[in-house]
Every structure is written in C-alpha cells, then in structure tokens.
Coordinates of C-alpha atoms and ligand atoms in Angstrom, one line a residue:
X1 CA -83.9 -142.7 -134.9
X2 CA -87.0 -140.5 -135.4
X3 CA -89.9 -141.6 -137.8
X4 CA -93.2 -139.7 -138.2
X5 CA -96.1 -141.5 -139.7
X6 CA -98.9 -139.3 -140.8
X7 CA -98.4 -137.0 -137.8
X8 CA -100.8 -134.1 -137.4
X9 CA -101.2 -131.7 -134.5
X10 CA -103.9 -129.2 -133.7
X11 CA -104.0 -126.6 -131.1
X12 CA -107.6 -125.6 -130.4
X13 CA -108.9 -127.0 -133.7
X14 CA -106.2 -125.1 -135.6
X15 CA -103.6 -127.2 -137.6
X16 CA -100.1 -126.7 -136.6
X17 CA -98.9 -129.9 -138.4
X18 CA -100.9 -131.9 -141.1
X19 CA -100.2 -135.5 -141.9
X20 CA -96.3 -135.5 -142.0
X21 CA -94.1 -138.3 -142.9
X22 CA -90.3 -138.5 -142.4
X23 CA -87.5 -140.6 -141.3
X24 CA -84.3 -139.4 -139.9
X25 CA -81.9 -142.4 -139.5
X26 CA -79.6 -143.1 -136.7
X27 CA -76.5 -141.1 -137.1
X28 CA -77.8 -138.7 -139.5
X29 CA -77.6 -134.8 -139.1
X30 CA -80.4 -132.8 -140.7
X31 CA -81.9 -129.3 -140.6
X32 CA -85.5 -128.3 -140.1
X33 CA -86.4 -125.3 -141.7
X34 CA -89.5 -123.2 -142.8
X35 CA -91.1 -119.8 -142.1
X36 CA -92.3 -118.6 -138.6
X37 CA -95.3 -120.5 -137.4
X38 CA -94.5 -123.3 -140.0
X39 CA -94.6 -125.9 -137.2
X40 CA -90.9 -126.4 -136.4
X41 CA -91.2 -126.1 -132.6
X42 CA -94.2 -128.2 -132.6
X43 CA -92.4 -131.0 -134.4
X44 CA -89.5 -130.8 -131.9
X45 CA -91.9 -130.9 -129.0
X46 CA -93.5 -134.0 -130.3
X47 CA -90.1 -135.7 -130.3
X48 CA -89.6 -134.5 -126.8
X49 CA -93.1 -135.6 -125.6
X50 CA -93.7 -132.1 -124.6
X51 CA -96.7 -132.4 -126.9
X52 CA -98.8 -135.2 -128.1
X53 CA -100.0 -135.6 -131.7
X54 CA -103.6 -135.2 -132.6
X55 CA -103.1 -137.9 -135.2
X56 CA -100.4 -140.4 -136.5
X57 CA -97.5 -141.9 -134.9
X58 CA -94.2 -140.7 -133.5
X59 CA -91.3 -143.2 -133.2
X60 CA -88.1 -142.3 -131.5
X61 CA -85.4 -144.8 -131.0
X62 CA -87.6 -147.6 -132.1
X63 CA -90.3 -146.7 -129.3
X64 CA -93.8 -145.6 -130.4
X65 CA -94.2 -142.6 -128.1
X66 CA -97.9 -143.2 -127.8
X67 CA -97.2 -146.4 -125.9
X68 CA -94.9 -144.6 -123.2
X69 CA -96.6 -144.2 -119.8
X70 CA -96.0 -141.1 -117.8
X71 CA -93.3 -143.0 -115.7
X72 CA -91.3 -143.7 -118.9
X73 CA -91.1 -140.1 -120.1
X74 CA -88.0 -139.0 -117.9
X75 CA -86.1 -141.9 -119.5
X76 CA -87.2 -140.9 -122.9
X77 CA -86.1 -137.4 -122.4
X78 CA -82.7 -138.4 -121.2
X79 CA -81.9 -139.8 -124.6
X80 CA -82.4 -136.3 -125.9
X81 CA -80.1 -133.2 -125.6
X82 CA -81.9 -130.0 -126.1
X83 CA -80.3 -126.9 -127.3
X84 CA -82.3 -123.6 -127.4
X85 CA -81.7 -120.2 -128.9
X86 CA -81.7 -118.4 -125.7
X87 CA -79.8 -121.2 -123.9
X88 CA -81.9 -120.7 -120.6
X89 CA -78.7 -120.6 -118.4
X90 CA -78.9 -119.9 -114.7
X91 CA -76.9 -116.8 -114.3
X92 CA -76.3 -117.1 -110.6
X93 CA -74.8 -120.6 -111.1
X94 CA -71.3 -121.3 -112.3
X95 CA -70.7 -122.6 -115.7
X96 CA -69.8 -126.0 -114.0
X97 CA -73.1 -126.0 -112.0
X98 CA -75.1 -125.2 -115.1
X99 CA -73.7 -128.1 -117.0
X100 CA -74.0 -130.3 -114.0
X101 CA -77.8 -129.6 -113.6
X102 CA -79.0 -132.5 -115.8
X103 CA -76.8 -134.9 -113.9
X104 CA -78.0 -133.8 -110.5
X105 CA -81.6 -134.4 -111.7
X106 CA -80.5 -137.9 -112.8
X107 CA -79.0 -138.6 -109.4
X108 CA -75.4 -138.9 -110.3
X109 CA -72.9 -138.9 -107.5
X110 CA -70.4 -136.0 -107.4
X111 CA -67.4 -137.9 -108.6
X112 CA -69.1 -139.2 -111.7
X113 CA -70.9 -135.9 -112.3
X114 CA -67.5 -133.9 -112.1
X115 CA -65.9 -136.2 -114.5
X116 CA -68.8 -135.9 -117.0
X117 CA -69.1 -132.2 -116.7
X118 CA -65.5 -131.6 -117.4
X119 CA -65.5 -134.0 -120.3
X120 CA -68.5 -132.1 -121.7
X121 CA -66.7 -128.5 -121.2
X122 CA -63.7 -129.9 -122.7
X123 CA -65.6 -130.9 -126.0
X124 CA -67.1 -127.3 -126.2
X125 CA -63.6 -125.7 -125.4
X126 CA -64.6 -124.2 -122.0
X127 CA -62.7 -126.2 -119.6
X128 CA -60.8 -123.2 -118.3
X129 CA -64.1 -121.3 -117.6
X130 CA -65.8 -123.7 -115.2
X131 CA -65.8 -121.5 -112.1
X132 CA -67.1 -118.3 -114.0
X133 CA -70.6 -117.2 -114.1
X134 CA -72.0 -117.5 -117.5
X135 CA -72.9 -113.7 -117.3
X136 CA -69.2 -112.7 -117.8
X137 CA -68.9 -114.9 -121.0
X138 CA -69.7 -114.0 -124.7
X139 CA -72.9 -115.1 -126.3
X140 CA -71.0 -117.6 -128.3
X141 CA -69.5 -119.0 -125.1
X142 CA -72.9 -119.0 -123.5
X143 CA -74.3 -121.0 -126.3
X144 CA -71.5 -123.5 -125.9
X145 CA -72.4 -123.8 -122.2
X146 CA -76.0 -124.7 -123.4
X147 CA -74.4 -127.3 -125.6
X148 CA -72.3 -128.8 -123.0
X149 CA -75.3 -129.2 -120.7
X150 CA -77.3 -130.7 -123.6
X151 CA -74.5 -133.3 -124.2
X152 CA -73.4 -134.1 -120.6
X153 CA -76.0 -136.9 -120.4
X154 CA -74.5 -138.6 -123.5
X155 CA -77.7 -138.3 -125.5
X156 CA -78.3 -140.4 -128.7
X157 CA -80.1 -137.4 -130.2
X158 CA -79.6 -133.7 -130.0
X159 CA -82.5 -131.3 -131.0
X160 CA -81.7 -127.8 -131.4
X161 CA -84.2 -125.0 -131.8
X162 CA -82.6 -122.0 -133.6
X163 CA -79.3 -122.4 -131.8
X164 CA -77.6 -119.7 -133.8
X165 CA -80.5 -117.3 -133.6
X166 CA -78.5 -114.6 -131.7
X167 CA -75.1 -115.2 -133.2
X168 CA -73.1 -113.6 -135.9
X169 CA -72.1 -115.6 -138.9
X170 CA -68.7 -116.6 -137.6
X171 CA -70.0 -117.7 -134.3
X172 CA -72.8 -119.5 -135.9
X173 CA -70.5 -121.5 -138.0
X174 CA -68.5 -122.5 -134.9
X175 CA -71.6 -123.7 -133.1
X176 CA -72.5 -125.7 -136.3
X177 CA -69.0 -127.2 -136.4
X178 CA -69.7 -128.5 -132.8
X179 CA -72.9 -130.1 -133.7
X180 CA -71.1 -131.8 -136.7
X181 CA -68.3 -133.0 -134.3
X182 CA -71.1 -134.7 -132.2
X183 CA -72.6 -136.1 -135.3
X184 CA -69.3 -137.6 -136.3
X185 CA -69.2 -139.7 -133.2
X186 CA -72.6 -141.1 -133.9
X187 CA -75.1 -138.7 -132.3
X188 CA -78.1 -138.1 -134.3
X189 CA -78.8 -134.3 -134.7
X190 CA -81.9 -132.3 -135.8
X191 CA -81.5 -128.5 -136.0
X192 CA -84.4 -126.1 -136.6
X193 CA -82.9 -123.1 -138.2
X194 CA -83.9 -120.0 -140.3
X195 CA -80.2 -119.5 -141.3
X196 CA -80.6 -120.5 -145.1
X197 CA -77.1 -119.4 -145.9
X198 CA -75.5 -121.5 -143.3
X199 CA -77.7 -124.5 -144.0
X200 CA -76.8 -124.3 -147.7
X201 CA -73.2 -124.3 -147.0
X202 CA -73.2 -127.3 -144.6
X203 CA -74.8 -129.7 -147.0
X204 CA -76.9 -131.8 -144.7
X205 CA -80.4 -133.0 -145.6
X206 CA -83.1 -130.6 -145.1
X207 CA -86.7 -131.1 -143.8
X208 CA -88.6 -128.2 -145.1
X209 CA -91.9 -127.3 -143.4
X210 CA -94.5 -125.0 -145.0
X211 CA -97.8 -124.2 -143.0
X212 CA -97.5 -127.4 -141.2
X213 CA -96.5 -129.7 -144.1
X214 CA -93.2 -131.2 -145.0
X215 CA -92.3 -130.6 -148.5
X216 CA -89.6 -132.6 -150.3
X217 CA -88.5 -136.1 -149.8
X218 CA -90.3 -138.2 -147.3
X219 CA -87.2 -140.0 -146.3
X220 CA -84.2 -138.1 -145.3
X221 CA -81.0 -139.9 -146.0
X222 CA -77.6 -139.3 -144.7
X223 CA -75.4 -136.7 -146.8
Ligands
ADP1 P1 -92.3 -122.4 -135.7 O1 -91.5 -123.0 -134.6 O2 -92.1 -122.9 -137.1 O3 -92.4 -121.0 -135.7 P2 -94.6 -123.4 -134.1 O4 -94.6 -125.0 -134.2 O5 -94.1 -122.6 -132.9 O6 -93.9 -122.9 -135.6 O7 -96.1 -123.0 -134.4 C1 -97.0 -123.7 -135.4 C2 -98.3 -123.1 -135.4 O8 -99.0 -123.5 -134.2 C3 -98.4 -121.6 -135.3 O9 -99.7 -121.2 -136.0 C4 -98.6 -121.2 -133.8 O10 -99.2 -120.0 -133.7 C5 -99.4 -122.5 -133.3 N1 -99.1 -122.8 -131.9 C6 -97.8 -123.2 -131.6 N2 -97.9 -123.6 -130.2 C7 -99.1 -123.3 -129.8 C8 -99.9 -123.4 -128.5 N3 -99.3 -123.9 -127.3 N4 -101.2 -123.1 -128.4 C9 -101.8 -122.6 -129.6 N5 -101.2 -122.5 -130.8 C10 -99.9 -122.9 -131.0

C-alpha cells in the first residue's frame, strides 16, 4: 500500500529524511516511532502529498506520487483518512457537521451524506451525540469525532499523527482498539506515536526513525 524507495527530504538543505526504504503492505497496521524531530510527520506528509521528496520515490496504492498531476491530488487524498493529535474540530459546528465536512467538500448529496455520517458515528460509538457541540464532549470523545471524520470517506489508508498524545492510558487503549477494528476490515493503518508502552503491548510492526533514517527491517510484514 505504501512503498518508499530511497526517499530523502531536505528542508532548506537540512536533512529531515535520508534515503529510506520500507514497504507497508495492503491491510497491515504498523506504528511509526522515533524521537521528536526524527522525521515522523515529514514521512506522513510525503504520503499525503503535502510535501514532495527531495530524492527517491513514494508509491501509494500502486501509484508513483511523483507522476500525479495537481488535478489528481484531491483524489489521492480521498484515499487517506487523517487523524491528528489535536483533532482540529470546528467547535461551533455540531458533531454531525464536523464528520460531514469531508463529504460536503467531495460534493455528496444530503441523503447519502447523512447515511455515511451516521455509519461513521456508529463505528466510534457516538451516534447519540450527533447534535451536540464537540465542546461539551470529553477529550476521548473528541478524538473519536476526529476518527469518524477520517473514516467517513471510507479511506483505504488511515494515517494518524500522535492520535493519543493528549489522552490517558485507558482512553489511548480505547482509541487504538478502534484503529484495530478498522484494520480488521481491511483498512491499512499507519500510526505515528511516542507511546512506547502502548506500542509494545499491541504487537504490530514498528518502523523506527532515528534522525531521519529508518532503523530495523526494510520490509514491514503483517503481525
Ligand atoms: P517528527 O514528526 O518526528 O517530530 P518532523 O518530520 O516534524 O519530525 O521533523 C524532522 C526534521 O525536519 C526536524 O529537524 C524539523 O525541525 C525539520 N522540519 C520539519 N518541517 C519543517 C519545515 N516545514 N521547514 C523546515 N524544517 C522542517
């Protein structure tokens, strides 16, 4: 699903990633870990086409991203559900409207959109909260809204950047369990995380970044 071939990224002549290879197969779930500044966010941005590599090739869903034209970028991004640490919710929108936002942007009609939003909210256990403002919900619930919004487009791939950064261990485990559920129905999942205790417990493959280099196996296999 994701293949990096000799991928390097420099910002202003400074290396953020150096000549990395890895392969995450379709249907895998893996963690991306490493110190602050190791290059985790940069690696995720290259997959999203929010940045372009300075060298090497990034292949996602069999497409060489360097070959995609500007017009093809939205379709590429629709394959990917993004989850952030600070969930970036709109507090003056309802839970429903936050989750519906990607569908609105994609031009779905109201009926299909409503059905999809409710299916997504059901999967994260928030169906009864659709009319509320995210503001009145707990941080764990807010993160679940972020996840519902990420999966409402039925992405093939979920990328998460420190999705449990603000949560206590019990809530973090709950959020990881949700990712595992999506993975079990075939979605490929890549999660950048600092939380080594949680990562060790879950026993998924780990891509370890150290100063812009992946250490460990080049090809990451399923558990
Ligand atoms: P991580 O997510 O592991 O903390 P990042 O990918 O954010 O690491 O950063 C990797 C390196 O690239 C760091 O040295 C960081 O300072 C640098 N960097 C990241 N984004 C930019 C940018 N937009 N401009 C310049 N340097 C950047």
